[in-house]
C-alpha positions as semicolon CSV with decimal commas, in nm:
position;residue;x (nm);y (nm);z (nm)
1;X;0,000;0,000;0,000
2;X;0,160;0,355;-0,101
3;X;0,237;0,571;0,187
4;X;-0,022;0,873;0,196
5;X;0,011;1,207;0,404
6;X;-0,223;1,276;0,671
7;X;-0,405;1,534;0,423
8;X;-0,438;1,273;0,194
9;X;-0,583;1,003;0,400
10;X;-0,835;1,280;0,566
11;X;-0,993;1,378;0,195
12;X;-1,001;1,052;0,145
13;X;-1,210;0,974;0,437
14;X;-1,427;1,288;0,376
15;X;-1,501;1,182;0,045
16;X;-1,581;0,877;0,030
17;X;-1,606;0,711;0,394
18;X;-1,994;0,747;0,505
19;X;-1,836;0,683;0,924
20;X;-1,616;0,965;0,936
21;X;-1,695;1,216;1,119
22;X;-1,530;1,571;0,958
23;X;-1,574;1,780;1,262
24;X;-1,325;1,520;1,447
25;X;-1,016;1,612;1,550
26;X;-0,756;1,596;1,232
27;X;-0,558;1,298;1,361
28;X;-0,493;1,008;1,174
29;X;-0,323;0,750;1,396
30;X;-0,034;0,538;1,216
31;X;0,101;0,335;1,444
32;X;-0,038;0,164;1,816
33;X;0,169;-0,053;2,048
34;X;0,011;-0,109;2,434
35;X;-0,148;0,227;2,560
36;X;0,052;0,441;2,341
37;X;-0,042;0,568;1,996
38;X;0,152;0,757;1,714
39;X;-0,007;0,958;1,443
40;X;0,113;1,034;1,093
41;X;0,322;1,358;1,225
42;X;0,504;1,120;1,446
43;X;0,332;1,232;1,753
44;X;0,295;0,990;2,058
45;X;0,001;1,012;2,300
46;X;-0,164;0,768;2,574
47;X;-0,466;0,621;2,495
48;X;-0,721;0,708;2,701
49;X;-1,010;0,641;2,498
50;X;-0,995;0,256;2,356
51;X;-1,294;0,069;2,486
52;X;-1,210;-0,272;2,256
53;X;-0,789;-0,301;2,281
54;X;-0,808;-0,400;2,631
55;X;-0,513;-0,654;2,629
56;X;-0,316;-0,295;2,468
57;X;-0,234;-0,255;2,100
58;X;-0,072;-0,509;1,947
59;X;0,042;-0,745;2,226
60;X;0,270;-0,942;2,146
61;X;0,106;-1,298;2,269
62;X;-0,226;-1,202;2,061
63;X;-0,048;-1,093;1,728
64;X;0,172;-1,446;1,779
65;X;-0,187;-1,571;1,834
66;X;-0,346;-1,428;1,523
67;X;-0,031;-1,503;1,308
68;X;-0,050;-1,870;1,370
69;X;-0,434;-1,852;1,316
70;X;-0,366;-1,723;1,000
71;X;-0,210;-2,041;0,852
72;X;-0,466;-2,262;0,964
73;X;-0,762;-2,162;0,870
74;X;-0,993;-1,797;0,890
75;X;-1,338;-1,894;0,882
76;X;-1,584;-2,185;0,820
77;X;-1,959;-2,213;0,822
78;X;-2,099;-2,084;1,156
79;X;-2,305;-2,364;1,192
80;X;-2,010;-2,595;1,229
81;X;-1,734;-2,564;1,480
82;X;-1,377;-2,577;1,492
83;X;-1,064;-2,642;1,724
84;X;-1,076;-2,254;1,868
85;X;-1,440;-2,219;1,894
86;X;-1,494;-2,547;2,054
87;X;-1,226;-2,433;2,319
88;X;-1,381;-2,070;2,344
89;X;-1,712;-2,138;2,407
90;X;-1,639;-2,357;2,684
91;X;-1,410;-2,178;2,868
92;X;-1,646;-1,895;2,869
93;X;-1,919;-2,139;3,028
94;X;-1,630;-2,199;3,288
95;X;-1,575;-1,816;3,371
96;X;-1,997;-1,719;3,398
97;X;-2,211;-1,781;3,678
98;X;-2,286;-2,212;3,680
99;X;-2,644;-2,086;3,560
100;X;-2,532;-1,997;3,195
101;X;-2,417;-2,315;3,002
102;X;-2,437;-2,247;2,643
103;X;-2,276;-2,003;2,436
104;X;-2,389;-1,824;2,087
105;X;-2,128;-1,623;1,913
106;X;-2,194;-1,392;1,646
107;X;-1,960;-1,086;1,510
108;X;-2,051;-0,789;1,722
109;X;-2,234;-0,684;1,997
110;X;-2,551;-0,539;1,864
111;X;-2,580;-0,859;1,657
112;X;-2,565;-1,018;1,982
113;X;-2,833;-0,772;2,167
114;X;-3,072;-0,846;1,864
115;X;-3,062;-1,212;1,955
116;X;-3,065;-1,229;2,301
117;X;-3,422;-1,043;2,242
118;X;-3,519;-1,284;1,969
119;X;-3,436;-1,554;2,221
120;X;-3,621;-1,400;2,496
121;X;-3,958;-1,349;2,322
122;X;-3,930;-1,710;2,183
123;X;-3,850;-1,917;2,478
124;X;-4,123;-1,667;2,660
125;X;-4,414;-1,624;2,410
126;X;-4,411;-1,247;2,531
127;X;-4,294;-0,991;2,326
128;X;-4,202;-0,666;2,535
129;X;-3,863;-0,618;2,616
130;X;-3,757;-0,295;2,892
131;X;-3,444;-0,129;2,855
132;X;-3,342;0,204;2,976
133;X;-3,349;0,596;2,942
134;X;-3,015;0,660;2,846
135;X;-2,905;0,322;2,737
136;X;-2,708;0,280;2,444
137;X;-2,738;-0,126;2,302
138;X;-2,640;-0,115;1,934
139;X;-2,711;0,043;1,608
140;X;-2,912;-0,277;1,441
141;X;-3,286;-0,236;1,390
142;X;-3,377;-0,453;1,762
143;X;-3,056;-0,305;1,921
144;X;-3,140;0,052;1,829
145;X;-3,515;0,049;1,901
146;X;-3,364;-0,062;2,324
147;X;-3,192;0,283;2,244
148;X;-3,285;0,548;2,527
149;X;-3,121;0,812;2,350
150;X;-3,325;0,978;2,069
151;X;-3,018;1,091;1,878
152;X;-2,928;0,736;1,871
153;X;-3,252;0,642;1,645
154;X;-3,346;1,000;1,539
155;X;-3,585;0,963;1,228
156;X;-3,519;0,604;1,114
157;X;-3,906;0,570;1,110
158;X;-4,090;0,355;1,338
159;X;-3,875;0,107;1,622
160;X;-3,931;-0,246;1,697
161;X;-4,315;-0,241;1,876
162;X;-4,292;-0,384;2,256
163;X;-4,013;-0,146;2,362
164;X;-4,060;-0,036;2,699
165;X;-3,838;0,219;2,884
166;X;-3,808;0,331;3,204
167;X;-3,571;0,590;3,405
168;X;-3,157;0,446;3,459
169;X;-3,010;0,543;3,831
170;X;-2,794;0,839;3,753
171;X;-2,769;0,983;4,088
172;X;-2,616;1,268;3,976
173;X;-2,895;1,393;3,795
174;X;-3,200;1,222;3,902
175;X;-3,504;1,269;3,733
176;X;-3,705;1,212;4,065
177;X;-3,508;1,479;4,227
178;X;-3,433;1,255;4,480
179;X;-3,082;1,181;4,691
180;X;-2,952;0,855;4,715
181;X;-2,908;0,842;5,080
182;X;-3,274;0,904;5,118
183;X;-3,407;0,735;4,785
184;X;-3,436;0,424;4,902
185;X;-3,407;0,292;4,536
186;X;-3,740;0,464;4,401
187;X;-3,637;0,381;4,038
188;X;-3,646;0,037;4,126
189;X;-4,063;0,064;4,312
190;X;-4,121;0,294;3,975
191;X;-4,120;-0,008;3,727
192;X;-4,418;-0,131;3,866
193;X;-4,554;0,215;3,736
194;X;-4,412;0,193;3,403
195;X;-4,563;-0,154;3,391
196;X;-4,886;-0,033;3,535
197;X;-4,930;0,230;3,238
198;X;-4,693;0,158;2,963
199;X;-4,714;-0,281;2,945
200;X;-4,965;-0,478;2,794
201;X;-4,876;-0,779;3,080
202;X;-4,642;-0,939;2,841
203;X;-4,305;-0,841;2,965
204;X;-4,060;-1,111;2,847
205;X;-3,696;-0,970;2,968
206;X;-3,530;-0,697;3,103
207;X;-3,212;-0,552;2,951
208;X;-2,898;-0,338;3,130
209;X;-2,640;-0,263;3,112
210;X;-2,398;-0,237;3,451
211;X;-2,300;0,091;3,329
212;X;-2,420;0,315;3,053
213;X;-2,113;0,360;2,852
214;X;-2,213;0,576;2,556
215;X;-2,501;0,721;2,763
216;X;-2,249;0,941;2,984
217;X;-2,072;0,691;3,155
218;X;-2,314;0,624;3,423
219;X;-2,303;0,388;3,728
220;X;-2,616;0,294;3,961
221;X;-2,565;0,321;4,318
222;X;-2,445;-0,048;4,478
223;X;-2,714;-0,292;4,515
224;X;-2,911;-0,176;4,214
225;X;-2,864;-0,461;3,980
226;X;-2,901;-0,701;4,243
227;X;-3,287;-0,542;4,329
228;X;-3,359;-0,504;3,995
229;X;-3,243;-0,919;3,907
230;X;-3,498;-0,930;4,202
231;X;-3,771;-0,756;4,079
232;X;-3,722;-0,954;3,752
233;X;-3,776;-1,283;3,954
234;X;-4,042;-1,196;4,145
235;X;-4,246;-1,118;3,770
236;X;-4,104;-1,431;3,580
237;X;-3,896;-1,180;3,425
238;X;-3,595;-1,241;3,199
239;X;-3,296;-1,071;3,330
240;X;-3,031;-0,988;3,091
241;X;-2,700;-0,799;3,142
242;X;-2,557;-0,607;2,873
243;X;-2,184;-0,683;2,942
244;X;-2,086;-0,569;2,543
245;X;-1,870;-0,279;2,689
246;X;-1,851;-0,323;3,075
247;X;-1,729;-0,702;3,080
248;X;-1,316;-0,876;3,032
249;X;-1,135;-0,675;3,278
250;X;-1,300;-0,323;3,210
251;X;-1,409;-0,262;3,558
252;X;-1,113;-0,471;3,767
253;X;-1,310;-0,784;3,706
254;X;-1,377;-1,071;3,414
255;X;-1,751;-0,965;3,433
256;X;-1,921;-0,610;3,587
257;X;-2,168;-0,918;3,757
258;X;-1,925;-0,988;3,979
259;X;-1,968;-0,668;4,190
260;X;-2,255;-0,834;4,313
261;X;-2,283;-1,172;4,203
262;X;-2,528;-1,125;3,963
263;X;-2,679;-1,462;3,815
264;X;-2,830;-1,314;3,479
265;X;-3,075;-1,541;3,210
266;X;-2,839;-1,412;2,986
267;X;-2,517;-1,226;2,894
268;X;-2,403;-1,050;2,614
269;X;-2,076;-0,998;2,558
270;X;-1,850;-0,828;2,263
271;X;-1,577;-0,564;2,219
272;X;-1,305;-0,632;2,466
273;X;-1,325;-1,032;2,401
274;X;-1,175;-0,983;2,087
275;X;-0,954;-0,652;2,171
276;X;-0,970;-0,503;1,784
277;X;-1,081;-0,830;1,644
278;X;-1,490;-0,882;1,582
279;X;-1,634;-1,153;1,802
280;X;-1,915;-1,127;2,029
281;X;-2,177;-1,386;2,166
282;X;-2,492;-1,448;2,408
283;X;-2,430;-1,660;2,738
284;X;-2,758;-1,806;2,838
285;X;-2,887;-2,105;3,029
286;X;-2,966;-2,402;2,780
287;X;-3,324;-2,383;2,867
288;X;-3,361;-2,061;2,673
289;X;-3,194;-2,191;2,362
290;X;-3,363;-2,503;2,377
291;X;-3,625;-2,275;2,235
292;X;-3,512;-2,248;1,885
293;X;-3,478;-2,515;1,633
294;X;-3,100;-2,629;1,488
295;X;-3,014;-2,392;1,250
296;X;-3,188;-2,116;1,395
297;X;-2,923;-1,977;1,527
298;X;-2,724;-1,982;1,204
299;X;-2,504;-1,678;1,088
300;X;-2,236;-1,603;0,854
301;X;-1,891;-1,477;1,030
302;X;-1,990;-1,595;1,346
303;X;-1,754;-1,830;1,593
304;X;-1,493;-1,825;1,250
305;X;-1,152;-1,982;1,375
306;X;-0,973;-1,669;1,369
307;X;-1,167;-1,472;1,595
308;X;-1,217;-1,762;1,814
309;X;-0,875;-1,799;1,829
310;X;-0,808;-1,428;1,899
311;X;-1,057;-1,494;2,167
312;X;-0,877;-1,755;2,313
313;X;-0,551;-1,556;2,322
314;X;-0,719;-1,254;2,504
315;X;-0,828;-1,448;2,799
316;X;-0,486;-1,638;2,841
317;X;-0,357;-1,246;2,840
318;X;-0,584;-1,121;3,066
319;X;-0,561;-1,420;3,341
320;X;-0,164;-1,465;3,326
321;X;-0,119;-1,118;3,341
322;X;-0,429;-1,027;3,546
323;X;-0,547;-0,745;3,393
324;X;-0,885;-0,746;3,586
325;X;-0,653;-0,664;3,920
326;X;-0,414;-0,412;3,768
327;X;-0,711;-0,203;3,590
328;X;-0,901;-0,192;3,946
329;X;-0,534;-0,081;4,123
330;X;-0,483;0,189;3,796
331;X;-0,816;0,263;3,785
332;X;-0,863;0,313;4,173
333;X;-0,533;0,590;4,176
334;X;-0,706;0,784;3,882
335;X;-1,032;0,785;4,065
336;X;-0,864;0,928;4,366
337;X;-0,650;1,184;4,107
338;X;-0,975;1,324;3,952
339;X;-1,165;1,341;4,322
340;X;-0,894;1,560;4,423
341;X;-0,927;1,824;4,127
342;X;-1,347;1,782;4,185
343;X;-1,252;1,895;4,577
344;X;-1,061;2,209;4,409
345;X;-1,252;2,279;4,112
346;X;-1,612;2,333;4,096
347;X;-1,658;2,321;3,764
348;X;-1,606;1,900;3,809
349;X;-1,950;1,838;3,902
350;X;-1,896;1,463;3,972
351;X;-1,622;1,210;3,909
352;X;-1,726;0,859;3,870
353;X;-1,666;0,540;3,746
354;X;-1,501;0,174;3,811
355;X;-1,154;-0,028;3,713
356;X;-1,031;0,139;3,377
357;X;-1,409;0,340;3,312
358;X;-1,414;0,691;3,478
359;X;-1,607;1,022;3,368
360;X;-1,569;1,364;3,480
361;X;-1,861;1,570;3,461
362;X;-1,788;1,917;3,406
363;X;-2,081;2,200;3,486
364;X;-2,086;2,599;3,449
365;X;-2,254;2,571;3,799
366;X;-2,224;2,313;4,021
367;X;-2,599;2,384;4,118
368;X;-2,828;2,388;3,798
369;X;-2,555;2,151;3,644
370;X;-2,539;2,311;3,347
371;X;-2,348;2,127;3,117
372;X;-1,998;2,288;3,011
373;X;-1,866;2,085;2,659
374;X;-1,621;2,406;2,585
375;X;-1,396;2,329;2,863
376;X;-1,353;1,946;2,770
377;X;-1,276;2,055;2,381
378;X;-1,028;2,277;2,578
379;X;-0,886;1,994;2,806
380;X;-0,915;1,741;2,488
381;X;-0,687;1,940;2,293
382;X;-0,425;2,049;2,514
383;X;-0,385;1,743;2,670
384;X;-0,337;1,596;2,278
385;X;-0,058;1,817;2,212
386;X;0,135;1,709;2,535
387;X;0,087;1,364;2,459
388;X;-0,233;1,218;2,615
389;X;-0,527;1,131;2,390
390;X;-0,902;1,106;2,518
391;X;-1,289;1,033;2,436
392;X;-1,528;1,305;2,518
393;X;-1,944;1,284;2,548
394;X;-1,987;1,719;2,526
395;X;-1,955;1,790;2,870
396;X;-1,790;1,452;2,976
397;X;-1,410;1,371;3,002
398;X;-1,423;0,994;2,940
399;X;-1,096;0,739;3,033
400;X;-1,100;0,427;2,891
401;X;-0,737;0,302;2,831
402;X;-0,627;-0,008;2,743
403;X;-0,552;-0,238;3,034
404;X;-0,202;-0,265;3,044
405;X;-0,144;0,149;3,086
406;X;0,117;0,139;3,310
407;X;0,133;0,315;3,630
408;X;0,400;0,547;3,532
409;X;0,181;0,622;3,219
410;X;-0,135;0,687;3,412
411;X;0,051;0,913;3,639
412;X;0,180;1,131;3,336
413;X;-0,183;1,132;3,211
414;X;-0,329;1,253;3,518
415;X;-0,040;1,532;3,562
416;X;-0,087;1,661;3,170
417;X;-0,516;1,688;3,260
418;X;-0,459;1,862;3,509
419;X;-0,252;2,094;3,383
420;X;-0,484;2,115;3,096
421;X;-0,758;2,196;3,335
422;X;-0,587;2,465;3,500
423;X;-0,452;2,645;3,182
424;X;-0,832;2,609;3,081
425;X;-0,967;2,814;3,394
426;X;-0,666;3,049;3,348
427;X;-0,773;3,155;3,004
């Protein structure tokens, strides 16, 4: 491939790529080893923003992995199986709660979210399905219609009929108005409302995610999940966990479930099990799969041998070199960086998050809230130029590294934000 300049490669992408976004940044990244990536211009930064690479970019056990899977085979027909997938979907039975026992992998993770609900409303014979204001669960037709963001499925025409949604636990801005020492859960006792005047009585699952990711990296208040799993029993209720973004080590362990030993119908899982390669899947109990028919399940890419042996590779990385535990002890010194600038600086209106997924909100008043995007674009591009690189949502600083980061590299990170922040509020 001839080399092209990094004007070159960003008409290209304006011209003909329908993804790209022209009112990014003008970055095009060349080159990515661990946490640290190097653009065209020769420019390193830390990646703070990589959701999928969690084993880092390019390790070198999963490229040896991928290398060797190369001269065996790529794919086959989904239906079938092979040496890697054979391997993979058991040892992901052996890592989920003893309840889930089969395993149905597909290419992404809204492919995944679209059959979990498919599986649900067959094994059921109900078809409504509640998700959650602010929940983000794919861009495919079922996926997208869970959406509880309308600029996530803004004029496509009519969504997927027996969508129900009700309000997520964002404590920080509550749509009750409510505190959480005081709250007692409300949103929890509320779904018997939604039910009472949205449902037609034929609720077959309920669908979360642990945290809402795209949604403004939000995180209910300990002990949420496990009432609402409770709620779900008490109704004969599917409960099933979005784990597409919160699950391999993102939050210091395998699954977000384990915070509170969560026993979900189903899973779904995607992103960082492959860590840049596409592989996703449902966990469910057999019971629920039992349901459809062989061949039902049939798709085209899904469980190939290459990303089932990518798979495989990921979680030897991430158990030999326990990831899970060093993104909790990272994740846990960042937390405590960012809660020191929120104690100095009001404009940090709350600091949140879990293992190696942490948001700062910032606000022009830390009383109406009132959300302050100029700052971040600020932060975001000062902090670029001295060599750390993050996600934003407007108003919200997102970091999202890859697991390995380093201490010594989420140190320098920390010390270039806040810098950032203060040349920001010096301006």
């Amino acid at each position: 491939m001839p080399e092209l300049t990094k004007e070159r490669i960003l008409a290209l992408a304006t011209q003909y790529d329908a993804d790209f976004n022209p009112n990014s940044p003008e970055i095009v990244i060349e080159r990515a080893e661990g946490a640290t990536l190097t653009d065209t211009n020769g420019h390193t930064s830390i990646d703070l923003s990589d959701i999928i690479m969690n084993v880092g970019h390019r390790h070198p056990r999963h490229v040896a992995a991928l290398k060797a899977a190369l001269d065996v085979m790529i794919t086959n027909k989904s239906g079938q199986t092979n040496a890697a997938r054979a391997q993979l979907v058991k040892r992901l039975v052996d890592i989920t709660p003893d309840n889930l026992d089969k395993v149905y992998l597909v290419s992404e993770g809204s492919e995944a979210i679209d059959w979990a609900v498919k599986i649900a409303r067959r094994y059921t014979g109900k078809h409504e399905i509640l998700a959650f204001w602010g929940g983000v669960y794919g861009r495919t037709y079922a996926a997208s219609s869970l959406n509880g963001l309308m600029r996530r499925k803004r004029q496509f025409g009519p969504v997927m009929p027996g969508v129900l949604h009700a309000p997520y636990p964002n404590c920080y801005r509550c749509p009750f108005g409510k505190q959480p020492k005081d709250c007692d859960m409300f949103c929890i006792d509320f779904l018997d409302q939604v039910m009472q005047y949205e449902s037609t009585d034929d609720l077959a699952a309920v669908i979360v995610e642990p945290y809402q990711g795209v949604g403004g990296m939000v995180f209910p208040p300990e002990g949420y999940l496990t009432r609402l799993q409770e709620w779900c029993e008490a109704r004969d209720v599917l409960f099933i966990l979005d784990e597409v973004q919160s699950s391999f080590g993102r939050t210091g362990k395998i699954f977000a479930l384990e915070w509170e030993n969560l026993r979900p119908d189903m899973i779904c899982i995607g992103k960082g099990l492959g860590s840049g390669i596409a592989i996703a899947g449902v966990i469910g109990e057999s019971r629920l799969f039992d349901a459809l028919d062989p061949g039902e399940l049939s798709g085209g890419n899904g469980g190939n041998f290459f990303a089932a042996s990518s798979a495989l590779a990921v979680l030897d990385i991430m158990e030999e070199e326990k990831l899970p535990e060093h993104a909790l002890e990272i994740g846990t010194y960042l937390l405590s960086r960012f809660k020191q600038l929120q104690s100095e600086f009001n404009v940090i209106g709350d600091v949140r998050g879990k293992g190696l997924s942490i948001a700062m909100e910032f606000v022009k008043d830390p009383v109406t809230k009132e959300p302050y995007p100029e700052i971040v674009r600020q932060i975001q591009s000062v902090c670029y130029e001295n060599g750390v690189y993050f996600g934003s949502r407007s108003h919200i600083l997102d970091v999202r590294p890859p697991l390995v980061i380093t201490q010594a590299q989420a140190e320098h990170a920390a010390d270039v934000i806040e810098a950032a922040l203060r040349a920001a509020l010096n301006n």
